[in-house]
Amino acid sequence: MERCFAKLLYKHLLIWIDDLLLYAEDVDTYLEKLGELFSLMNEFGLKLSAAKSSLFQRSVKWCGKIIDGDGVRHDPQRIAALREMPLPSTAGDLQQFLCACNWMRDSLISYAGHVQTLQKRLDVTLGNGKRTKRAANKLPVTFTDTEKAAFEQVKDCLASAAMLAHPSPDGVLSVFTDASDTAWSVIVMDVEKWQSDKPVADQTHRLLHCLSGTFSG
């Protein structure tokens, strides 16, 4: 798919397996790129599902995210479903919860620190055995009071998921990093209108991406 649509990819088109998201800054450009998309589909013998396609949308739900002119945010219904999950009873349930949360980590500040306690519990429960969902579903999991509190803390963290802005082609990119003995984090932001008379901290930053992790070994 990526090879077929290389001409449009990441400029006016995103692809997730066989789902396509065409985007543009204005209607005229959108129509132009839509024509190019149809031409490429005809060239490679591809077809769209009319029932699953929509055109000229100002806001779309795609891959569990809401995307519009303001930015990208996670689907509130998806967040609500995760926050309503009860305490996992098996390693499989915990594994599924963590996988779903990991999908949102690019908009969660200091995510790795919040989830570290639960990840350790999962690793201990799985041990050296198989990490497949089928195997994990057969393993009961128990939590200490600290781990129960960590589970609730992660769910609260999901509620504060930030909207990610669309990068400004003329903006000033800022990368902030931090690390301790146990964890690290990277935050990527941009400033649309840089004011030379103000220090970095006083600029109007927009969040583009964040990433965090923990050290092991």
mmCIF file of C-alpha atoms in Angstrom:
data_model
loop_
_atom_site.group_PDB
_atom_site.id
_atom_site.type_symbol
_atom_site.label_atom_id
_atom_site.label_comp_id
_atom_site.label_asym_id
_atom_site.label_seq_id
_atom_site.Cartn_x
_atom_site.Cartn_y
_atom_site.Cartn_z
ATOM 1 C CA MET A 1 0.000 0.000 0.000
ATOM 2 C CA GLU A 2 2.742 2.457 0.915
ATOM 3 C CA ARG A 3 4.565 1.787 -2.339
ATOM 4 C CA CYS A 4 1.367 2.328 -4.342
ATOM 5 C CA PHE A 5 0.659 5.704 -2.730
ATOM 6 C CA ALA A 6 4.241 6.906 -2.182
ATOM 7 C CA LYS A 7 3.494 10.088 -4.156
ATOM 8 C CA LEU A 8 0.930 11.234 -1.556
ATOM 9 C CA LEU A 9 2.149 9.477 1.578
ATOM 10 C CA TYR A 10 2.826 11.723 4.606
ATOM 11 C CA LYS A 11 2.153 14.814 2.498
ATOM 12 C CA HIS A 12 -1.583 14.381 1.968
ATOM 13 C CA LEU A 13 -2.201 10.754 2.929
ATOM 14 C CA LEU A 14 -1.849 8.460 5.947
ATOM 15 C CA ILE A 15 -2.172 4.676 5.745
ATOM 16 C CA TRP A 16 -2.904 2.108 8.443
ATOM 17 C CA ILE A 17 -2.933 -1.387 6.882
ATOM 18 C CA ASP A 18 -5.787 -0.857 4.381
ATOM 19 C CA ASP A 19 -7.346 2.293 5.860
ATOM 20 C CA LEU A 20 -6.587 5.567 4.070
ATOM 21 C CA LEU A 21 -6.859 9.114 5.405
ATOM 22 C CA LEU A 22 -6.593 11.855 2.775
ATOM 23 C CA TYR A 23 -6.130 15.404 4.057
ATOM 24 C CA ALA A 24 -5.431 18.926 2.785
ATOM 25 C CA GLU A 25 -5.380 22.526 3.995
ATOM 26 C CA ASP A 26 -8.178 23.709 1.695
ATOM 27 C CA VAL A 27 -10.945 22.377 -0.558
ATOM 28 C CA ASP A 28 -9.152 23.041 -3.841
ATOM 29 C CA THR A 29 -6.073 21.120 -2.742
ATOM 30 C CA TYR A 30 -8.273 18.353 -1.358
ATOM 31 C CA LEU A 31 -10.029 17.915 -4.712
ATOM 32 C CA GLU A 32 -6.693 17.881 -6.520
ATOM 33 C CA LYS A 33 -5.241 15.212 -4.224
ATOM 34 C CA LEU A 34 -8.469 13.216 -4.320
ATOM 35 C CA GLY A 35 -8.106 13.056 -8.098
ATOM 36 C CA GLU A 36 -4.510 11.874 -7.707
ATOM 37 C CA LEU A 37 -5.645 9.237 -5.216
ATOM 38 C CA PHE A 38 -8.262 7.878 -7.621
ATOM 39 C CA SER A 39 -5.696 7.834 -10.443
ATOM 40 C CA LEU A 40 -3.271 5.803 -8.338
ATOM 41 C CA MET A 41 -6.011 3.385 -7.311
ATOM 42 C CA ASN A 42 -6.931 2.885 -10.948
ATOM 43 C CA GLU A 43 -3.270 2.381 -11.857
ATOM 44 C CA PHE A 44 -2.779 -0.349 -9.255
ATOM 45 C CA GLY A 45 -6.217 -1.950 -9.641
ATOM 46 C CA LEU A 46 -7.441 -1.019 -6.153
ATOM 47 C CA LYS A 47 -11.007 -0.314 -5.051
ATOM 48 C CA LEU A 48 -12.621 1.623 -2.202
ATOM 49 C CA SER A 49 -15.565 0.421 -0.134
ATOM 50 C CA ALA A 50 -18.313 2.991 -0.684
ATOM 51 C CA ALA A 51 -20.014 1.966 2.565
ATOM 52 C CA LYS A 52 -16.855 2.663 4.574
ATOM 53 C CA SER A 53 -15.778 5.834 2.784
ATOM 54 C CA SER A 54 -16.606 9.465 3.531
ATOM 55 C CA LEU A 55 -15.487 12.680 1.832
ATOM 56 C CA PHE A 56 -15.109 16.339 2.843
ATOM 57 C CA GLN A 57 -15.094 15.633 6.591
ATOM 58 C CA ARG A 58 -13.791 18.338 8.937
ATOM 59 C CA SER A 59 -13.403 15.838 11.771
ATOM 60 C CA VAL A 60 -12.785 12.087 11.512
ATOM 61 C CA LYS A 61 -12.346 9.153 13.868
ATOM 62 C CA TRP A 62 -9.375 7.169 12.609
ATOM 63 C CA CYS A 63 -7.380 4.449 14.373
ATOM 64 C CA GLY A 64 -8.964 5.324 17.717
ATOM 65 C CA LYS A 65 -8.158 9.020 17.375
ATOM 66 C CA ILE A 66 -10.172 12.135 16.564
ATOM 67 C CA ILE A 67 -8.420 14.209 13.902
ATOM 68 C CA ASP A 68 -9.514 17.703 12.876
ATOM 69 C CA GLY A 69 -8.055 21.089 12.022
ATOM 70 C CA ASP A 70 -7.095 21.748 15.645
ATOM 71 C CA GLY A 71 -5.029 18.612 16.143
ATOM 72 C CA VAL A 72 -5.146 14.946 17.116
ATOM 73 C CA ARG A 73 -6.733 13.604 20.286
ATOM 74 C CA HIS A 74 -7.778 10.197 21.493
ATOM 75 C CA ASP A 75 -11.386 9.111 21.183
ATOM 76 C CA PRO A 76 -13.162 10.060 24.464
ATOM 77 C CA GLN A 77 -15.229 6.863 24.278
ATOM 78 C CA ARG A 78 -12.058 4.790 24.113
ATOM 79 C CA ILE A 79 -10.646 6.612 27.140
ATOM 80 C CA ALA A 80 -13.908 6.168 29.069
ATOM 81 C CA ALA A 81 -13.943 2.425 28.334
ATOM 82 C CA LEU A 82 -10.405 2.019 29.674
ATOM 83 C CA ARG A 83 -11.143 4.067 32.789
ATOM 84 C CA GLU A 84 -14.160 1.875 33.550
ATOM 85 C CA MET A 85 -12.138 -1.345 33.451
ATOM 86 C CA PRO A 86 -12.115 -3.231 36.758
ATOM 87 C CA LEU A 87 -8.903 -4.453 38.354
ATOM 88 C CA PRO A 88 -7.552 -7.259 36.108
ATOM 89 C CA SER A 89 -7.967 -10.814 37.384
ATOM 90 C CA THR A 90 -5.554 -12.489 34.952
ATOM 91 C CA ALA A 91 -2.223 -11.610 33.405
ATOM 92 C CA GLY A 92 -4.041 -11.548 30.068
ATOM 93 C CA ASP A 93 -6.408 -8.832 31.281
ATOM 94 C CA LEU A 94 -3.492 -6.766 32.600
ATOM 95 C CA GLN A 95 -1.549 -7.294 29.378
ATOM 96 C CA GLN A 96 -4.529 -6.127 27.314
ATOM 97 C CA PHE A 97 -4.980 -3.031 29.491
ATOM 98 C CA LEU A 98 -1.314 -2.064 29.193
ATOM 99 C CA CYS A 99 -1.297 -2.615 25.424
ATOM 100 C CA ALA A 100 -4.319 -0.331 25.051
ATOM 101 C CA CYS A 101 -2.675 2.328 27.225
ATOM 102 C CA ASN A 102 0.599 2.066 25.299
ATOM 103 C CA TRP A 103 -1.307 3.026 22.149
ATOM 104 C CA MET A 104 -1.977 6.403 23.791
ATOM 105 C CA ARG A 105 1.464 7.068 25.254
ATOM 106 C CA ASP A 106 2.413 9.721 22.675
ATOM 107 C CA SER A 107 -0.009 12.147 24.359
ATOM 108 C CA LEU A 108 0.598 11.156 28.003
ATOM 109 C CA ILE A 109 3.289 13.102 29.853
ATOM 110 C CA SER A 110 5.578 10.885 32.020
ATOM 111 C CA TYR A 111 3.581 7.818 31.003
ATOM 112 C CA ALA A 112 6.393 5.333 31.648
ATOM 113 C CA GLY A 113 6.679 6.381 35.273
ATOM 114 C CA HIS A 114 2.965 5.882 35.847
ATOM 115 C CA VAL A 115 2.851 2.446 34.248
ATOM 116 C CA GLN A 116 6.151 1.045 35.538
ATOM 117 C CA THR A 117 4.656 -0.601 38.639
ATOM 118 C CA LEU A 118 2.018 -2.456 36.609
ATOM 119 C CA GLN A 119 4.547 -3.533 33.984
ATOM 120 C CA LYS A 120 6.727 -5.051 36.711
ATOM 121 C CA ARG A 121 3.728 -6.948 38.093
ATOM 122 C CA LEU A 122 2.985 -8.320 34.622
ATOM 123 C CA ASP A 123 6.620 -9.354 34.087
ATOM 124 C CA VAL A 124 6.730 -11.150 37.448
ATOM 125 C CA THR A 125 3.448 -12.955 36.778
ATOM 126 C CA LEU A 126 4.473 -14.090 33.294
ATOM 127 C CA GLY A 127 7.949 -15.093 34.458
ATOM 128 C CA ASN A 128 9.947 -16.904 31.797
ATOM 129 C CA GLY A 129 6.861 -18.429 30.204
ATOM 130 C CA LYS A 130 5.113 -17.575 26.961
ATOM 131 C CA ARG A 131 3.804 -14.031 26.592
ATOM 132 C CA THR A 132 0.985 -14.894 24.210
ATOM 133 C CA LYS A 133 -2.523 -13.762 25.090
ATOM 134 C CA ARG A 134 -3.689 -17.361 25.346
ATOM 135 C CA ALA A 135 -0.979 -18.249 27.854
ATOM 136 C CA ALA A 136 -1.439 -15.029 29.842
ATOM 137 C CA ASN A 137 -5.194 -15.602 30.177
ATOM 138 C CA LYS A 138 -4.482 -18.769 32.187
ATOM 139 C CA LEU A 139 -2.389 -16.971 34.802
ATOM 140 C CA PRO A 140 -4.199 -15.338 37.749
ATOM 141 C CA VAL A 141 -2.741 -12.054 38.922
ATOM 142 C CA THR A 142 -2.819 -10.519 42.394
ATOM 143 C CA PHE A 143 -2.015 -6.945 43.350
ATOM 144 C CA THR A 144 -0.539 -5.263 46.401
ATOM 145 C CA ASP A 145 -2.158 -2.083 47.694
ATOM 146 C CA THR A 146 0.593 -0.086 45.978
ATOM 147 C CA GLU A 147 -0.120 -1.816 42.662
ATOM 148 C CA LYS A 148 -3.853 -1.243 43.026
ATOM 149 C CA ALA A 149 -3.166 2.446 43.567
ATOM 150 C CA ALA A 150 -0.906 2.446 40.492
ATOM 151 C CA PHE A 151 -3.739 0.957 38.406
ATOM 152 C CA GLU A 152 -6.061 3.778 39.421
ATOM 153 C CA GLN A 153 -3.293 6.320 38.822
ATOM 154 C CA VAL A 154 -2.802 5.084 35.255
ATOM 155 C CA LYS A 155 -6.541 5.393 34.606
ATOM 156 C CA ASP A 156 -6.463 8.956 35.935
ATOM 157 C CA CYS A 157 -3.484 9.638 33.664
ATOM 158 C CA LEU A 158 -5.575 8.593 30.648
ATOM 159 C CA ALA A 159 -8.110 11.299 31.467
ATOM 160 C CA SER A 160 -5.394 13.935 31.073
ATOM 161 C CA ALA A 161 -4.319 12.796 27.592
ATOM 162 C CA ALA A 162 -3.260 15.915 25.706
ATOM 163 C CA MET A 163 -4.232 16.995 22.210
ATOM 164 C CA LEU A 164 -1.322 16.823 19.767
ATOM 165 C CA ALA A 165 -1.026 19.813 17.454
ATOM 166 C CA HIS A 166 -0.328 19.613 13.740
ATOM 167 C CA PRO A 167 3.277 20.723 13.095
ATOM 168 C CA SER A 168 3.583 24.221 11.694
ATOM 169 C CA PRO A 169 5.803 24.308 8.563
ATOM 170 C CA ASP A 170 7.092 27.740 9.587
ATOM 171 C CA GLY A 171 7.204 27.082 13.332
ATOM 172 C CA VAL A 172 10.262 26.748 15.553
ATOM 173 C CA LEU A 173 10.738 23.180 16.749
ATOM 174 C CA SER A 174 11.674 22.611 20.389
ATOM 175 C CA VAL A 175 12.889 19.340 21.907
ATOM 176 C CA PHE A 176 13.007 18.982 25.690
ATOM 177 C CA THR A 177 14.691 16.006 27.364
ATOM 178 C CA ASP A 178 15.036 14.844 30.941
ATOM 179 C CA ALA A 179 16.422 11.786 32.686
ATOM 180 C CA SER A 180 16.996 10.367 36.139
ATOM 181 C CA ASP A 181 18.625 7.179 37.410
ATOM 182 C CA THR A 182 15.462 5.230 36.611
ATOM 183 C CA ALA A 183 13.623 6.945 33.745
ATOM 184 C CA TRP A 184 13.863 9.299 30.760
ATOM 185 C CA SER A 185 11.487 11.486 28.772
ATOM 186 C CA VAL A 186 11.412 13.468 25.523
ATOM 187 C CA ILE A 187 8.860 16.139 24.631
ATOM 188 C CA VAL A 188 8.640 17.634 21.133
ATOM 189 C CA MET A 189 6.858 20.975 20.761
ATOM 190 C CA ASP A 190 6.714 23.828 18.309
ATOM 191 C CA VAL A 191 6.169 27.578 18.485
ATOM 192 C CA GLU A 192 4.151 29.017 15.603
ATOM 193 C CA LYS A 193 5.238 32.620 16.182
ATOM 194 C CA TRP A 194 8.590 32.858 17.910
ATOM 195 C CA GLN A 195 9.081 36.066 19.895
ATOM 196 C CA SER A 196 12.775 36.908 19.980
ATOM 197 C CA ASP A 197 12.384 39.166 23.016
ATOM 198 C CA LYS A 198 11.122 36.291 25.196
ATOM 199 C CA PRO A 199 13.006 33.316 26.668
ATOM 200 C CA VAL A 200 12.144 29.768 25.602
ATOM 201 C CA ALA A 201 10.002 29.107 28.670
ATOM 202 C CA ASP A 202 7.758 32.095 27.913
ATOM 203 C CA GLN A 203 7.026 31.145 24.308
ATOM 204 C CA THR A 204 3.628 29.687 23.361
ATOM 205 C CA HIS A 205 4.444 26.015 22.862
ATOM 206 C CA ARG A 206 2.216 23.429 21.207
ATOM 207 C CA LEU A 207 2.668 19.739 22.019
ATOM 208 C CA LEU A 208 3.547 17.557 19.023
ATOM 209 C CA HIS A 209 4.728 14.341 20.654
ATOM 210 C CA CYS A 210 5.969 12.977 23.958
ATOM 211 C CA LEU A 211 7.805 9.793 24.807
ATOM 212 C CA SER A 212 9.128 8.297 28.020
ATOM 213 C CA GLY A 213 10.724 5.103 29.235
ATOM 214 C CA THR A 214 12.503 3.447 32.132
ATOM 215 C CA PHE A 215 16.023 2.084 32.493
ATOM 216 C CA SER A 216 16.572 -1.560 33.328
ATOM 217 C CA GLY A 217 19.561 -3.727 34.042
#
